[in-house]
Amino acid sequence: MRHYFSLLIIALTLISCGSRLNTQRELLVGIKASDAPSPKHGEVQITYLGTNGYLIRSRDTSIVIDPFFSRISLIKVALNAPYSPSTPLIAEYSQRANFPTHIDGWLVTHSHFDHLIDVPPLQQQFSGKIITSPTGKFLCQAAAPKIASAKIIGARPGNHYQIGKANIHVLSSKHDRVLGSTPIPGLISKAISSAPIRPRDWKVGTPLAFLIEIAGKKIYIDSGGMPGHLPPSRNVDLAILGVAVGDGQQRFDEAVQALNPRYTLPSHQDDFFTPLHRGFRFSSISNFSKLKKDYLGKQLPGELILMDYFQSWILN
Ligand SMILES: [Zn+2]
């Protein structure tokens, strides 16, 4: 019960304190997705979908990470209320993000609802392979038994896949702690007969990070992490690092130094318990101003950037 009260307090804080992206206008990149031309040869286009969701496109390959359009209030999460993907919201926002007619792959950093719930219905519409943890695979199969088993890969750190013309390296990751422990913990190690119907059915599984090699560029993405658990040392073009809560924020500097990126995009720092149509608001626990101050003060490598909802940016 104490846990629910804590969540309710966080919910009320989030509702009252969210500031908007126009306070950070100088860091924003991208143009409205619906106005953005398709990427040309050698270009990689990044479109932000909110939460930790991205569409990454080259001329010949399209990959989506952690799409989440069917939002739910934190109060309903705290009450573990019945919850399913929203067909109208998925249709509206996949169109607003300018999804191509075919997606080659869906990468899932972990299987909480805000990363996985919309993947099965989207896969059924846009095709493509799902790369998720074994727990995520069992959840997808239970949520959408019609998806062919071969289309859902239960991946482990160290695995490599070719998706379209992109190479995907699966890396080890950690989930941030919230109030001292991993939220909605647990692994699923065998097929489940009942579909996930409540927020807490979407157990975290094994968290993953991805290194995506696409059109000559290297993009690293995770959804957060823990201090001391760092990405491998690579010189990436773009690092998308989850900074939703304290653990991810604390290891942000070290992660940037390890990845030595040309561009760094802090991610998962919006209030994703409010509907997408209300626009981007920093969650009150995102702490972006401190993160930016540290980034600039410590002269971390690369350029710090931000993206607004449904904006597309070319990574040259
Ligand atoms: Zn999570």
PDB file of C-alpha atoms and ligand atoms in Angstrom:
ATOM      1  CA  MET A   1       0.000   0.000   0.000  1.00  0.00           C
ATOM      2  CA  ARG A   2       2.892   2.371   0.841  1.00  0.00           C
ATOM      3  CA  HIS A   3       4.143   1.777  -2.707  1.00  0.00           C
ATOM      4  CA  TYR A   4       0.824   3.013  -4.149  1.00  0.00           C
ATOM      5  CA  PHE A   5       0.921   6.152  -2.022  1.00  0.00           C
ATOM      6  CA  SER A   6       4.458   6.879  -3.215  1.00  0.00           C
ATOM      7  CA  LEU A   7       3.358   6.456  -6.824  1.00  0.00           C
ATOM      8  CA  LEU A   8       0.388   8.762  -6.248  1.00  0.00           C
ATOM      9  CA  ILE A   9       2.677  11.414  -4.773  1.00  0.00           C
ATOM     10  CA  ILE A  10       4.974  11.136  -7.801  1.00  0.00           C
ATOM     11  CA  ALA A  11       1.900  11.405 -10.061  1.00  0.00           C
ATOM     12  CA  LEU A  12       0.758  14.617  -8.393  1.00  0.00           C
ATOM     13  CA  THR A  13       4.281  16.066  -8.619  1.00  0.00           C
ATOM     14  CA  LEU A  14       4.502  15.194 -12.295  1.00  0.00           C
ATOM     15  CA  ILE A  15       1.157  16.832 -13.007  1.00  0.00           C
ATOM     16  CA  SER A  16       2.077  20.063 -11.258  1.00  0.00           C
ATOM     17  CA  CYS A  17       5.739  20.585 -12.230  1.00  0.00           C
ATOM     18  CA  GLY A  18       6.306  19.605 -15.867  1.00  0.00           C
ATOM     19  CA  SER A  19       8.120  22.296 -17.831  1.00  0.00           C
ATOM     20  CA  ARG A  20       8.148  22.397 -21.598  1.00  0.00           C
ATOM     21  CA  LEU A  21      10.907  22.070 -24.165  1.00  0.00           C
ATOM     22  CA  ASN A  22      10.775  25.733 -25.197  1.00  0.00           C
ATOM     23  CA  THR A  23      12.946  26.422 -22.133  1.00  0.00           C
ATOM     24  CA  GLN A  24      15.734  24.560 -24.011  1.00  0.00           C
ATOM     25  CA  ARG A  25      15.107  25.902 -27.499  1.00  0.00           C
ATOM     26  CA  GLU A  26      18.811  26.241 -28.385  1.00  0.00           C
ATOM     27  CA  LEU A  27      19.310  22.470 -28.076  1.00  0.00           C
ATOM     28  CA  LEU A  28      16.365  21.405 -30.226  1.00  0.00           C
ATOM     29  CA  VAL A  29      16.973  19.708 -33.576  1.00  0.00           C
ATOM     30  CA  GLY A  30      14.564  18.464 -36.224  1.00  0.00           C
ATOM     31  CA  ILE A  31      11.562  19.552 -38.260  1.00  0.00           C
ATOM     32  CA  LYS A  32       7.959  18.344 -38.205  1.00  0.00           C
ATOM     33  CA  ALA A  33       7.967  14.671 -39.244  1.00  0.00           C
ATOM     34  CA  SER A  34       5.133  15.151 -41.749  1.00  0.00           C
ATOM     35  CA  ASP A  35       7.210  17.851 -43.554  1.00  0.00           C
ATOM     36  CA  ALA A  36      10.440  15.828 -43.581  1.00  0.00           C
ATOM     37  CA  PRO A  37      11.511  14.278 -46.898  1.00  0.00           C
ATOM     38  CA  SER A  38      12.499  10.611 -46.969  1.00  0.00           C
ATOM     39  CA  PRO A  39      16.190  10.090 -46.155  1.00  0.00           C
ATOM     40  CA  LYS A  40      18.593  10.110 -49.093  1.00  0.00           C
ATOM     41  CA  HIS A  41      21.515   7.770 -49.701  1.00  0.00           C
ATOM     42  CA  GLY A  42      23.923   7.930 -46.752  1.00  0.00           C
ATOM     43  CA  GLU A  43      21.472   9.803 -44.511  1.00  0.00           C
ATOM     44  CA  VAL A  44      19.925   8.522 -41.293  1.00  0.00           C
ATOM     45  CA  GLN A  45      16.701  10.137 -40.136  1.00  0.00           C
ATOM     46  CA  ILE A  46      15.730  10.067 -36.460  1.00  0.00           C
ATOM     47  CA  THR A  47      12.104  10.743 -35.486  1.00  0.00           C
ATOM     48  CA  TYR A  48      11.152  11.083 -31.818  1.00  0.00           C
ATOM     49  CA  LEU A  49       7.951   9.308 -30.777  1.00  0.00           C
ATOM     50  CA  GLY A  50       7.868  10.338 -27.116  1.00  0.00           C
ATOM     51  CA  THR A  51       9.012   8.384 -24.007  1.00  0.00           C
ATOM     52  CA  ASN A  52      11.930   6.262 -25.296  1.00  0.00           C
ATOM     53  CA  GLY A  53      10.442   5.757 -28.760  1.00  0.00           C
ATOM     54  CA  TYR A  54      12.303   6.455 -32.021  1.00  0.00           C
ATOM     55  CA  LEU A  55      11.918   5.725 -35.700  1.00  0.00           C
ATOM     56  CA  ILE A  56      15.345   5.369 -37.309  1.00  0.00           C
ATOM     57  CA  ARG A  57      15.349   5.343 -41.100  1.00  0.00           C
ATOM     58  CA  SER A  58      17.887   5.137 -43.849  1.00  0.00           C
ATOM     59  CA  ARG A  59      16.960   5.106 -47.542  1.00  0.00           C
ATOM     60  CA  ASP A  60      16.399   1.334 -47.434  1.00  0.00           C
ATOM     61  CA  THR A  61      15.843   0.341 -43.797  1.00  0.00           C
ATOM     62  CA  SER A  62      13.369   1.393 -41.086  1.00  0.00           C
ATOM     63  CA  ILE A  63      13.728   0.456 -37.432  1.00  0.00           C
ATOM     64  CA  VAL A  64      11.520   1.459 -34.512  1.00  0.00           C
ATOM     65  CA  ILE A  65      12.633   1.377 -30.885  1.00  0.00           C
ATOM     66  CA  ASP A  66      10.269   1.292 -27.880  1.00  0.00           C
ATOM     67  CA  PRO A  67       7.177   2.871 -29.537  1.00  0.00           C
ATOM     68  CA  PHE A  68       4.581   3.916 -26.953  1.00  0.00           C
ATOM     69  CA  PHE A  69       1.413   5.658 -28.085  1.00  0.00           C
ATOM     70  CA  SER A  70      -1.203   4.047 -25.787  1.00  0.00           C
ATOM     71  CA  ARG A  71      -0.412   6.065 -22.698  1.00  0.00           C
ATOM     72  CA  ILE A  72      -2.003   5.481 -19.311  1.00  0.00           C
ATOM     73  CA  SER A  73      -2.147   7.711 -16.228  1.00  0.00           C
ATOM     74  CA  LEU A  74       0.127   6.931 -13.295  1.00  0.00           C
ATOM     75  CA  ILE A  75      -2.909   6.620 -11.045  1.00  0.00           C
ATOM     76  CA  LYS A  76      -4.250   3.797 -13.248  1.00  0.00           C
ATOM     77  CA  VAL A  77      -0.795   2.179 -13.182  1.00  0.00           C
ATOM     78  CA  ALA A  78      -0.731   2.431  -9.396  1.00  0.00           C
ATOM     79  CA  LEU A  79      -4.164   0.780  -9.281  1.00  0.00           C
ATOM     80  CA  ASN A  80      -3.034  -1.840 -11.840  1.00  0.00           C
ATOM     81  CA  ALA A  81      -6.195  -1.099 -13.826  1.00  0.00           C
ATOM     82  CA  PRO A  82      -7.057  -3.158 -16.939  1.00  0.00           C
ATOM     83  CA  TYR A  83      -5.104  -1.770 -19.875  1.00  0.00           C
ATOM     84  CA  SER A  84      -4.747  -2.578 -23.570  1.00  0.00           C
ATOM     85  CA  PRO A  85      -3.209  -0.907 -26.652  1.00  0.00           C
ATOM     86  CA  SER A  86      -5.316   1.848 -28.229  1.00  0.00           C
ATOM     87  CA  THR A  87      -6.051   1.198 -31.916  1.00  0.00           C
ATOM     88  CA  PRO A  88      -7.030   4.849 -32.651  1.00  0.00           C
ATOM     89  CA  LEU A  89      -3.960   6.301 -30.907  1.00  0.00           C
ATOM     90  CA  ILE A  90      -1.632   3.858 -32.676  1.00  0.00           C
ATOM     91  CA  ALA A  91      -3.186   4.828 -36.026  1.00  0.00           C
ATOM     92  CA  GLU A  92      -3.021   8.567 -35.277  1.00  0.00           C
ATOM     93  CA  TYR A  93       0.553   8.691 -34.020  1.00  0.00           C
ATOM     94  CA  SER A  94       2.153   6.240 -36.435  1.00  0.00           C
ATOM     95  CA  GLN A  95       0.771   8.498 -39.167  1.00  0.00           C
ATOM     96  CA  ARG A  96       1.968  11.667 -37.425  1.00  0.00           C
ATOM     97  CA  ALA A  97       5.445  10.119 -37.135  1.00  0.00           C
ATOM     98  CA  ASN A  98       5.318   9.472 -40.887  1.00  0.00           C
ATOM     99  CA  PHE A  99       5.903   5.718 -40.527  1.00  0.00           C
ATOM    100  CA  PRO A 100       6.724   4.116 -43.887  1.00  0.00           C
ATOM    101  CA  THR A 101       4.391   1.340 -45.045  1.00  0.00           C
ATOM    102  CA  HIS A 102       6.884  -1.322 -43.973  1.00  0.00           C
ATOM    103  CA  ILE A 103       9.057  -1.437 -40.852  1.00  0.00           C
ATOM    104  CA  ASP A 104      11.999  -3.856 -40.912  1.00  0.00           C
ATOM    105  CA  GLY A 105      12.536  -4.238 -37.193  1.00  0.00           C
ATOM    106  CA  TRP A 106      11.254  -3.388 -33.722  1.00  0.00           C
ATOM    107  CA  LEU A 107      13.868  -3.155 -30.975  1.00  0.00           C
ATOM    108  CA  VAL A 108      12.686  -3.311 -27.370  1.00  0.00           C
ATOM    109  CA  THR A 109      14.992  -2.266 -24.516  1.00  0.00           C
ATOM    110  CA  HIS A 110      12.863  -4.008 -21.856  1.00  0.00           C
ATOM    111  CA  SER A 111       9.348  -5.303 -21.540  1.00  0.00           C
ATOM    112  CA  HIS A 112       7.611  -2.766 -19.311  1.00  0.00           C
ATOM    113  CA  PHE A 113       4.349  -1.547 -20.860  1.00  0.00           C
ATOM    114  CA  ASP A 114       5.826   1.838 -21.851  1.00  0.00           C
ATOM    115  CA  HIS A 115       8.299   0.044 -24.145  1.00  0.00           C
ATOM    116  CA  LEU A 116       6.473  -3.068 -25.360  1.00  0.00           C
ATOM    117  CA  ILE A 117       2.666  -2.805 -25.162  1.00  0.00           C
ATOM    118  CA  ASP A 118       2.244  -1.215 -28.609  1.00  0.00           C
ATOM    119  CA  VAL A 119       4.807  -3.381 -30.400  1.00  0.00           C
ATOM    120  CA  PRO A 120       2.558  -6.417 -31.138  1.00  0.00           C
ATOM    121  CA  PRO A 121      -0.268  -4.372 -32.768  1.00  0.00           C
ATOM    122  CA  LEU A 122       2.249  -2.236 -34.672  1.00  0.00           C
ATOM    123  CA  GLN A 123       4.103  -5.321 -35.937  1.00  0.00           C
ATOM    124  CA  GLN A 124       0.814  -6.732 -37.188  1.00  0.00           C
ATOM    125  CA  GLN A 125       0.245  -3.567 -39.207  1.00  0.00           C
ATOM    126  CA  PHE A 126       3.781  -2.811 -40.439  1.00  0.00           C
ATOM    127  CA  SER A 127       5.389  -6.292 -40.408  1.00  0.00           C
ATOM    128  CA  GLY A 128       9.065  -6.711 -39.477  1.00  0.00           C
ATOM    129  CA  LYS A 129      10.949  -8.637 -36.815  1.00  0.00           C
ATOM    130  CA  ILE A 130      10.710  -7.915 -33.103  1.00  0.00           C
ATOM    131  CA  ILE A 131      13.964  -8.074 -31.156  1.00  0.00           C
ATOM    132  CA  THR A 132      13.228  -8.233 -27.462  1.00  0.00           C
ATOM    133  CA  SER A 133      14.332 -10.218 -24.405  1.00  0.00           C
ATOM    134  CA  PRO A 134      13.029 -13.803 -23.895  1.00  0.00           C
ATOM    135  CA  THR A 135      10.508 -12.356 -21.390  1.00  0.00           C
ATOM    136  CA  GLY A 136       9.406  -9.855 -24.037  1.00  0.00           C
ATOM    137  CA  LYS A 137       9.010 -12.668 -26.563  1.00  0.00           C
ATOM    138  CA  PHE A 138       6.636 -14.604 -24.298  1.00  0.00           C
ATOM    139  CA  LEU A 139       4.649 -11.436 -23.571  1.00  0.00           C
ATOM    140  CA  CYS A 140       4.355 -10.630 -27.305  1.00  0.00           C
ATOM    141  CA  GLN A 141       3.238 -14.174 -28.108  1.00  0.00           C
ATOM    142  CA  ALA A 142       0.597 -14.048 -25.355  1.00  0.00           C
ATOM    143  CA  ALA A 143      -0.579 -10.575 -26.437  1.00  0.00           C
ATOM    144  CA  ALA A 144      -0.746 -11.426 -30.160  1.00  0.00           C
ATOM    145  CA  PRO A 145      -0.757 -15.203 -30.824  1.00  0.00           C
ATOM    146  CA  LYS A 146      -1.232 -14.538 -34.555  1.00  0.00           C
ATOM    147  CA  ILE A 147       2.296 -13.160 -34.964  1.00  0.00           C
ATOM    148  CA  ALA A 148       4.488 -15.933 -36.411  1.00  0.00           C
ATOM    149  CA  SER A 149       6.963 -17.209 -33.846  1.00  0.00           C
ATOM    150  CA  ALA A 150       9.885 -16.624 -36.248  1.00  0.00           C
ATOM    151  CA  LYS A 151       9.043 -12.892 -36.262  1.00  0.00           C
ATOM    152  CA  ILE A 152       9.785 -12.523 -32.538  1.00  0.00           C
ATOM    153  CA  ILE A 153      13.370 -12.959 -31.411  1.00  0.00           C
ATOM    154  CA  GLY A 154      14.131 -13.491 -27.727  1.00  0.00           C
ATOM    155  CA  ALA A 155      17.574 -11.867 -27.833  1.00  0.00           C
ATOM    156  CA  ARG A 156      20.417 -11.927 -25.349  1.00  0.00           C
ATOM    157  CA  PRO A 157      23.376  -9.581 -24.888  1.00  0.00           C
ATOM    158  CA  GLY A 158      26.105 -10.537 -27.358  1.00  0.00           C
ATOM    159  CA  ASN A 159      23.693 -11.488 -30.152  1.00  0.00           C
ATOM    160  CA  HIS A 160      23.934  -9.833 -33.590  1.00  0.00           C
ATOM    161  CA  TYR A 161      21.208  -9.511 -36.212  1.00  0.00           C
ATOM    162  CA  GLN A 162      20.794  -8.059 -39.648  1.00  0.00           C
ATOM    163  CA  ILE A 163      17.590  -6.062 -39.981  1.00  0.00           C
ATOM    164  CA  GLY A 164      17.111  -4.730 -43.502  1.00  0.00           C
ATOM    165  CA  LYS A 165      20.572  -3.349 -44.270  1.00  0.00           C
ATOM    166  CA  ALA A 166      21.326  -2.470 -40.638  1.00  0.00           C
ATOM    167  CA  ASN A 167      23.462  -4.459 -38.224  1.00  0.00           C
ATOM    168  CA  ILE A 168      22.099  -4.718 -34.716  1.00  0.00           C
ATOM    169  CA  HIS A 169      24.373  -5.558 -31.793  1.00  0.00           C
ATOM    170  CA  VAL A 170      22.526  -6.516 -28.620  1.00  0.00           C
ATOM    171  CA  LEU A 171      24.244  -5.207 -25.479  1.00  0.00           C
ATOM    172  CA  SER A 172      23.766  -5.732 -21.789  1.00  0.00           C
ATOM    173  CA  SER A 173      21.902  -3.063 -19.825  1.00  0.00           C
ATOM    174  CA  LYS A 174      20.351  -2.425 -16.414  1.00  0.00           C
ATOM    175  CA  HIS A 175      17.035  -0.924 -15.389  1.00  0.00           C
ATOM    176  CA  ASP A 176      17.035   2.105 -13.092  1.00  0.00           C
ATOM    177  CA  ARG A 177      15.773   1.631  -9.572  1.00  0.00           C
ATOM    178  CA  VAL A 178      12.679   3.556  -8.514  1.00  0.00           C
ATOM    179  CA  LEU A 179      12.189   3.966  -4.763  1.00  0.00           C
ATOM    180  CA  GLY A 180      15.118   1.584  -4.242  1.00  0.00           C
ATOM    181  CA  SER A 181      14.114  -1.310  -6.479  1.00  0.00           C
ATOM    182  CA  THR A 182      13.345  -2.239 -10.087  1.00  0.00           C
ATOM    183  CA  PRO A 183       9.697  -1.478 -10.855  1.00  0.00           C
ATOM    184  CA  ILE A 184       7.550  -4.388 -12.083  1.00  0.00           C
ATOM    185  CA  PRO A 185      10.426  -6.887 -11.684  1.00  0.00           C
ATOM    186  CA  GLY A 186      10.590 -10.437 -12.975  1.00  0.00           C
ATOM    187  CA  LEU A 187      11.434 -12.743 -15.839  1.00  0.00           C
ATOM    188  CA  ILE A 188       9.099 -14.977 -17.837  1.00  0.00           C
ATOM    189  CA  SER A 189      10.866 -18.159 -18.928  1.00  0.00           C
ATOM    190  CA  LYS A 190       8.098 -20.132 -20.630  1.00  0.00           C
ATOM    191  CA  ALA A 191       5.046 -19.575 -22.776  1.00  0.00           C
ATOM    192  CA  ILE A 192       2.108 -18.003 -20.953  1.00  0.00           C
ATOM    193  CA  SER A 193      -1.502 -18.729 -21.865  1.00  0.00           C
ATOM    194  CA  SER A 194      -3.113 -15.529 -20.596  1.00  0.00           C
ATOM    195  CA  ALA A 195      -2.557 -12.248 -22.416  1.00  0.00           C
ATOM    196  CA  PRO A 196      -1.064  -9.336 -20.448  1.00  0.00           C
ATOM    197  CA  ILE A 197      -4.041  -7.178 -19.453  1.00  0.00           C
ATOM    198  CA  ARG A 198      -2.747  -4.989 -16.632  1.00  0.00           C
ATOM    199  CA  PRO A 199       0.334  -2.738 -16.257  1.00  0.00           C
ATOM    200  CA  ARG A 200       2.021  -5.127 -13.845  1.00  0.00           C
ATOM    201  CA  ASP A 201       1.726  -8.036 -16.295  1.00  0.00           C
ATOM    202  CA  TRP A 202       4.486  -6.346 -18.346  1.00  0.00           C
ATOM    203  CA  LYS A 203       7.454  -7.587 -16.327  1.00  0.00           C
ATOM    204  CA  VAL A 204      10.823  -5.955 -16.941  1.00  0.00           C
ATOM    205  CA  GLY A 205      12.628  -9.061 -18.298  1.00  0.00           C
ATOM    206  CA  THR A 206      16.332  -8.724 -19.123  1.00  0.00           C
ATOM    207  CA  PRO A 207      17.102  -5.093 -20.021  1.00  0.00           C
ATOM    208  CA  LEU A 208      18.944  -4.610 -23.317  1.00  0.00           C
ATOM    209  CA  ALA A 209      20.776  -1.826 -25.103  1.00  0.00           C
ATOM    210  CA  PHE A 210      21.461  -1.732 -28.845  1.00  0.00           C
ATOM    211  CA  LEU A 211      24.234  -0.583 -31.105  1.00  0.00           C
ATOM    212  CA  ILE A 212      22.720   0.027 -34.524  1.00  0.00           C
ATOM    213  CA  GLU A 213      24.962   0.312 -37.585  1.00  0.00           C
ATOM    214  CA  ILE A 214      22.934   1.890 -40.342  1.00  0.00           C
ATOM    215  CA  ALA A 215      23.976   3.744 -43.513  1.00  0.00           C
ATOM    216  CA  GLY A 216      27.541   4.104 -42.233  1.00  0.00           C
ATOM    217  CA  LYS A 217      26.464   5.554 -38.852  1.00  0.00           C
ATOM    218  CA  LYS A 218      26.631   4.052 -35.374  1.00  0.00           C
ATOM    219  CA  ILE A 219      23.772   4.727 -32.976  1.00  0.00           C
ATOM    220  CA  TYR A 220      23.721   3.520 -29.382  1.00  0.00           C
ATOM    221  CA  ILE A 221      20.417   3.419 -27.481  1.00  0.00           C
ATOM    222  CA  ASP A 222      19.356   2.303 -24.023  1.00  0.00           C
ATOM    223  CA  SER A 223      16.450   3.277 -21.777  1.00  0.00           C
ATOM    224  CA  GLY A 224      18.422   4.032 -18.634  1.00  0.00           C
ATOM    225  CA  GLY A 225      20.933   2.219 -16.509  1.00  0.00           C
ATOM    226  CA  MET A 226      22.809   1.972 -13.263  1.00  0.00           C
ATOM    227  CA  PRO A 227      26.011   3.694 -12.119  1.00  0.00           C
ATOM    228  CA  GLY A 228      29.020   1.449 -12.797  1.00  0.00           C
ATOM    229  CA  HIS A 229      27.298  -0.467 -15.595  1.00  0.00           C
ATOM    230  CA  LEU A 230      28.554   1.325 -18.677  1.00  0.00           C
ATOM    231  CA  PRO A 231      28.194   0.918 -22.428  1.00  0.00           C
ATOM    232  CA  PRO A 232      31.241  -0.462 -24.245  1.00  0.00           C
ATOM    233  CA  SER A 233      33.852   2.071 -25.369  1.00  0.00           C
ATOM    234  CA  ARG A 234      32.893   3.010 -28.913  1.00  0.00           C
ATOM    235  CA  ASN A 235      33.051   6.119 -30.999  1.00  0.00           C
ATOM    236  CA  VAL A 236      29.400   6.433 -31.924  1.00  0.00           C
ATOM    237  CA  ASP A 237      27.707   9.072 -34.044  1.00  0.00           C
ATOM    238  CA  LEU A 238      24.679   9.339 -31.766  1.00  0.00           C
ATOM    239  CA  ALA A 239      24.169   8.204 -28.163  1.00  0.00           C
ATOM    240  CA  ILE A 240      20.547   8.031 -26.989  1.00  0.00           C
ATOM    241  CA  LEU A 241      20.726   7.589 -23.224  1.00  0.00           C
ATOM    242  CA  GLY A 242      17.770   7.050 -20.892  1.00  0.00           C
ATOM    243  CA  VAL A 243      17.745   9.539 -18.010  1.00  0.00           C
ATOM    244  CA  ALA A 244      14.237   9.059 -16.626  1.00  0.00           C
ATOM    245  CA  VAL A 245      15.283   8.722 -12.985  1.00  0.00           C
ATOM    246  CA  GLY A 246      18.268   8.968 -10.638  1.00  0.00           C
ATOM    247  CA  ASP A 247      20.321   5.930 -11.654  1.00  0.00           C
ATOM    248  CA  GLY A 248      20.344   6.773 -15.355  1.00  0.00           C
ATOM    249  CA  GLN A 249      21.093  10.424 -14.554  1.00  0.00           C
ATOM    250  CA  GLN A 250      23.992   9.483 -12.272  1.00  0.00           C
ATOM    251  CA  ARG A 251      25.775   7.357 -14.835  1.00  0.00           C
ATOM    252  CA  PHE A 252      25.031   9.723 -17.733  1.00  0.00           C
ATOM    253  CA  ASP A 253      28.451  11.434 -17.716  1.00  0.00           C
ATOM    254  CA  GLU A 254      30.371   8.142 -17.609  1.00  0.00           C
ATOM    255  CA  ALA A 255      28.193   6.661 -20.338  1.00  0.00           C
ATOM    256  CA  VAL A 256      28.814   9.656 -22.614  1.00  0.00           C
ATOM    257  CA  GLN A 257      32.560   9.429 -21.993  1.00  0.00           C
ATOM    258  CA  ALA A 258      32.570   5.698 -22.841  1.00  0.00           C
ATOM    259  CA  LEU A 259      30.606   6.181 -26.057  1.00  0.00           C
ATOM    260  CA  ASN A 260      32.460   9.331 -27.184  1.00  0.00           C
ATOM    261  CA  PRO A 261      29.521  10.376 -29.393  1.00  0.00           C
ATOM    262  CA  ARG A 262      29.288  13.146 -31.956  1.00  0.00           C
ATOM    263  CA  TYR A 263      25.783  13.853 -30.643  1.00  0.00           C
ATOM    264  CA  THR A 264      24.142  12.977 -27.322  1.00  0.00           C
ATOM    265  CA  LEU A 265      20.370  12.824 -26.989  1.00  0.00           C
ATOM    266  CA  PRO A 266      19.095  12.369 -23.408  1.00  0.00           C
ATOM    267  CA  SER A 267      15.926  10.281 -23.570  1.00  0.00           C
ATOM    268  CA  HIS A 268      12.904   9.106 -21.575  1.00  0.00           C
ATOM    269  CA  GLN A 269      12.717  12.357 -19.623  1.00  0.00           C
ATOM    270  CA  ASP A 270       9.209  13.432 -20.573  1.00  0.00           C
ATOM    271  CA  ASP A 271       6.128  12.892 -18.435  1.00  0.00           C
ATOM    272  CA  PHE A 272       4.807   9.812 -20.236  1.00  0.00           C
ATOM    273  CA  PHE A 273       1.795   9.454 -17.967  1.00  0.00           C
ATOM    274  CA  THR A 274       0.027  12.332 -19.761  1.00  0.00           C
ATOM    275  CA  PRO A 275      -1.458  11.886 -23.249  1.00  0.00           C
ATOM    276  CA  LEU A 276       0.822  12.614 -26.212  1.00  0.00           C
ATOM    277  CA  HIS A 277      -1.524  15.320 -27.536  1.00  0.00           C
ATOM    278  CA  ARG A 278      -0.630  17.511 -24.539  1.00  0.00           C
ATOM    279  CA  GLY A 279       2.917  17.830 -25.870  1.00  0.00           C
ATOM    280  CA  PHE A 280       6.341  17.310 -24.305  1.00  0.00           C
ATOM    281  CA  ARG A 281       6.671  18.167 -20.636  1.00  0.00           C
ATOM    282  CA  PHE A 282       9.753  17.268 -18.657  1.00  0.00           C
ATOM    283  CA  SER A 283       8.841  14.995 -15.773  1.00  0.00           C
ATOM    284  CA  SER A 284       9.659  16.680 -12.492  1.00  0.00           C
ATOM    285  CA  ILE A 285      12.188  13.945 -11.676  1.00  0.00           C
ATOM    286  CA  SER A 286      13.998  14.288 -15.023  1.00  0.00           C
ATOM    287  CA  ASN A 287      16.489  16.883 -13.664  1.00  0.00           C
ATOM    288  CA  PHE A 288      17.554  18.009 -17.127  1.00  0.00           C
ATOM    289  CA  SER A 289      18.979  21.384 -16.052  1.00  0.00           C
ATOM    290  CA  LYS A 290      21.550  19.660 -13.798  1.00  0.00           C
ATOM    291  CA  LEU A 291      22.413  17.169 -16.508  1.00  0.00           C
ATOM    292  CA  LYS A 292      22.960  19.985 -19.025  1.00  0.00           C
ATOM    293  CA  LYS A 293      25.059  21.984 -16.560  1.00  0.00           C
ATOM    294  CA  ASP A 294      27.267  18.949 -15.913  1.00  0.00           C
ATOM    295  CA  TYR A 295      27.520  18.183 -19.631  1.00  0.00           C
ATOM    296  CA  LEU A 296      28.707  21.659 -20.495  1.00  0.00           C
ATOM    297  CA  GLY A 297      30.753  22.129 -17.308  1.00  0.00           C
ATOM    298  CA  LYS A 298      32.681  18.899 -17.741  1.00  0.00           C
ATOM    299  CA  GLN A 299      33.059  19.474 -21.482  1.00  0.00           C
ATOM    300  CA  LEU A 300      31.731  16.041 -22.306  1.00  0.00           C
ATOM    301  CA  PRO A 301      32.374  14.915 -25.889  1.00  0.00           C
ATOM    302  CA  GLY A 302      29.974  15.737 -28.688  1.00  0.00           C
ATOM    303  CA  GLU A 303      26.987  18.004 -28.986  1.00  0.00           C
ATOM    304  CA  LEU A 304      24.056  17.838 -26.587  1.00  0.00           C
ATOM    305  CA  ILE A 305      20.722  17.844 -28.444  1.00  0.00           C
ATOM    306  CA  LEU A 306      17.025  17.478 -27.651  1.00  0.00           C
ATOM    307  CA  MET A 307      14.053  16.478 -29.792  1.00  0.00           C
ATOM    308  CA  ASP A 308      10.380  17.341 -29.489  1.00  0.00           C
ATOM    309  CA  TYR A 309       7.554  14.905 -30.213  1.00  0.00           C
ATOM    310  CA  PHE A 310       7.152  13.898 -33.856  1.00  0.00           C
ATOM    311  CA  GLN A 311      10.131  15.868 -35.077  1.00  0.00           C
ATOM    312  CA  SER A 312      12.566  14.339 -37.596  1.00  0.00           C
ATOM    313  CA  TRP A 313      16.260  15.110 -37.742  1.00  0.00           C
ATOM    314  CA  ILE A 314      18.928  14.003 -40.205  1.00  0.00           C
ATOM    315  CA  LEU A 315      22.065  12.574 -38.623  1.00  0.00           C
ATOM    316  CA  ASN A 316      24.727  13.438 -41.171  1.00  0.00           C
TER     317      ASN A 316
HETATM  318 ZN    ZN B   1      10.981   0.458 -17.399  1.00  0.00          ZN
END
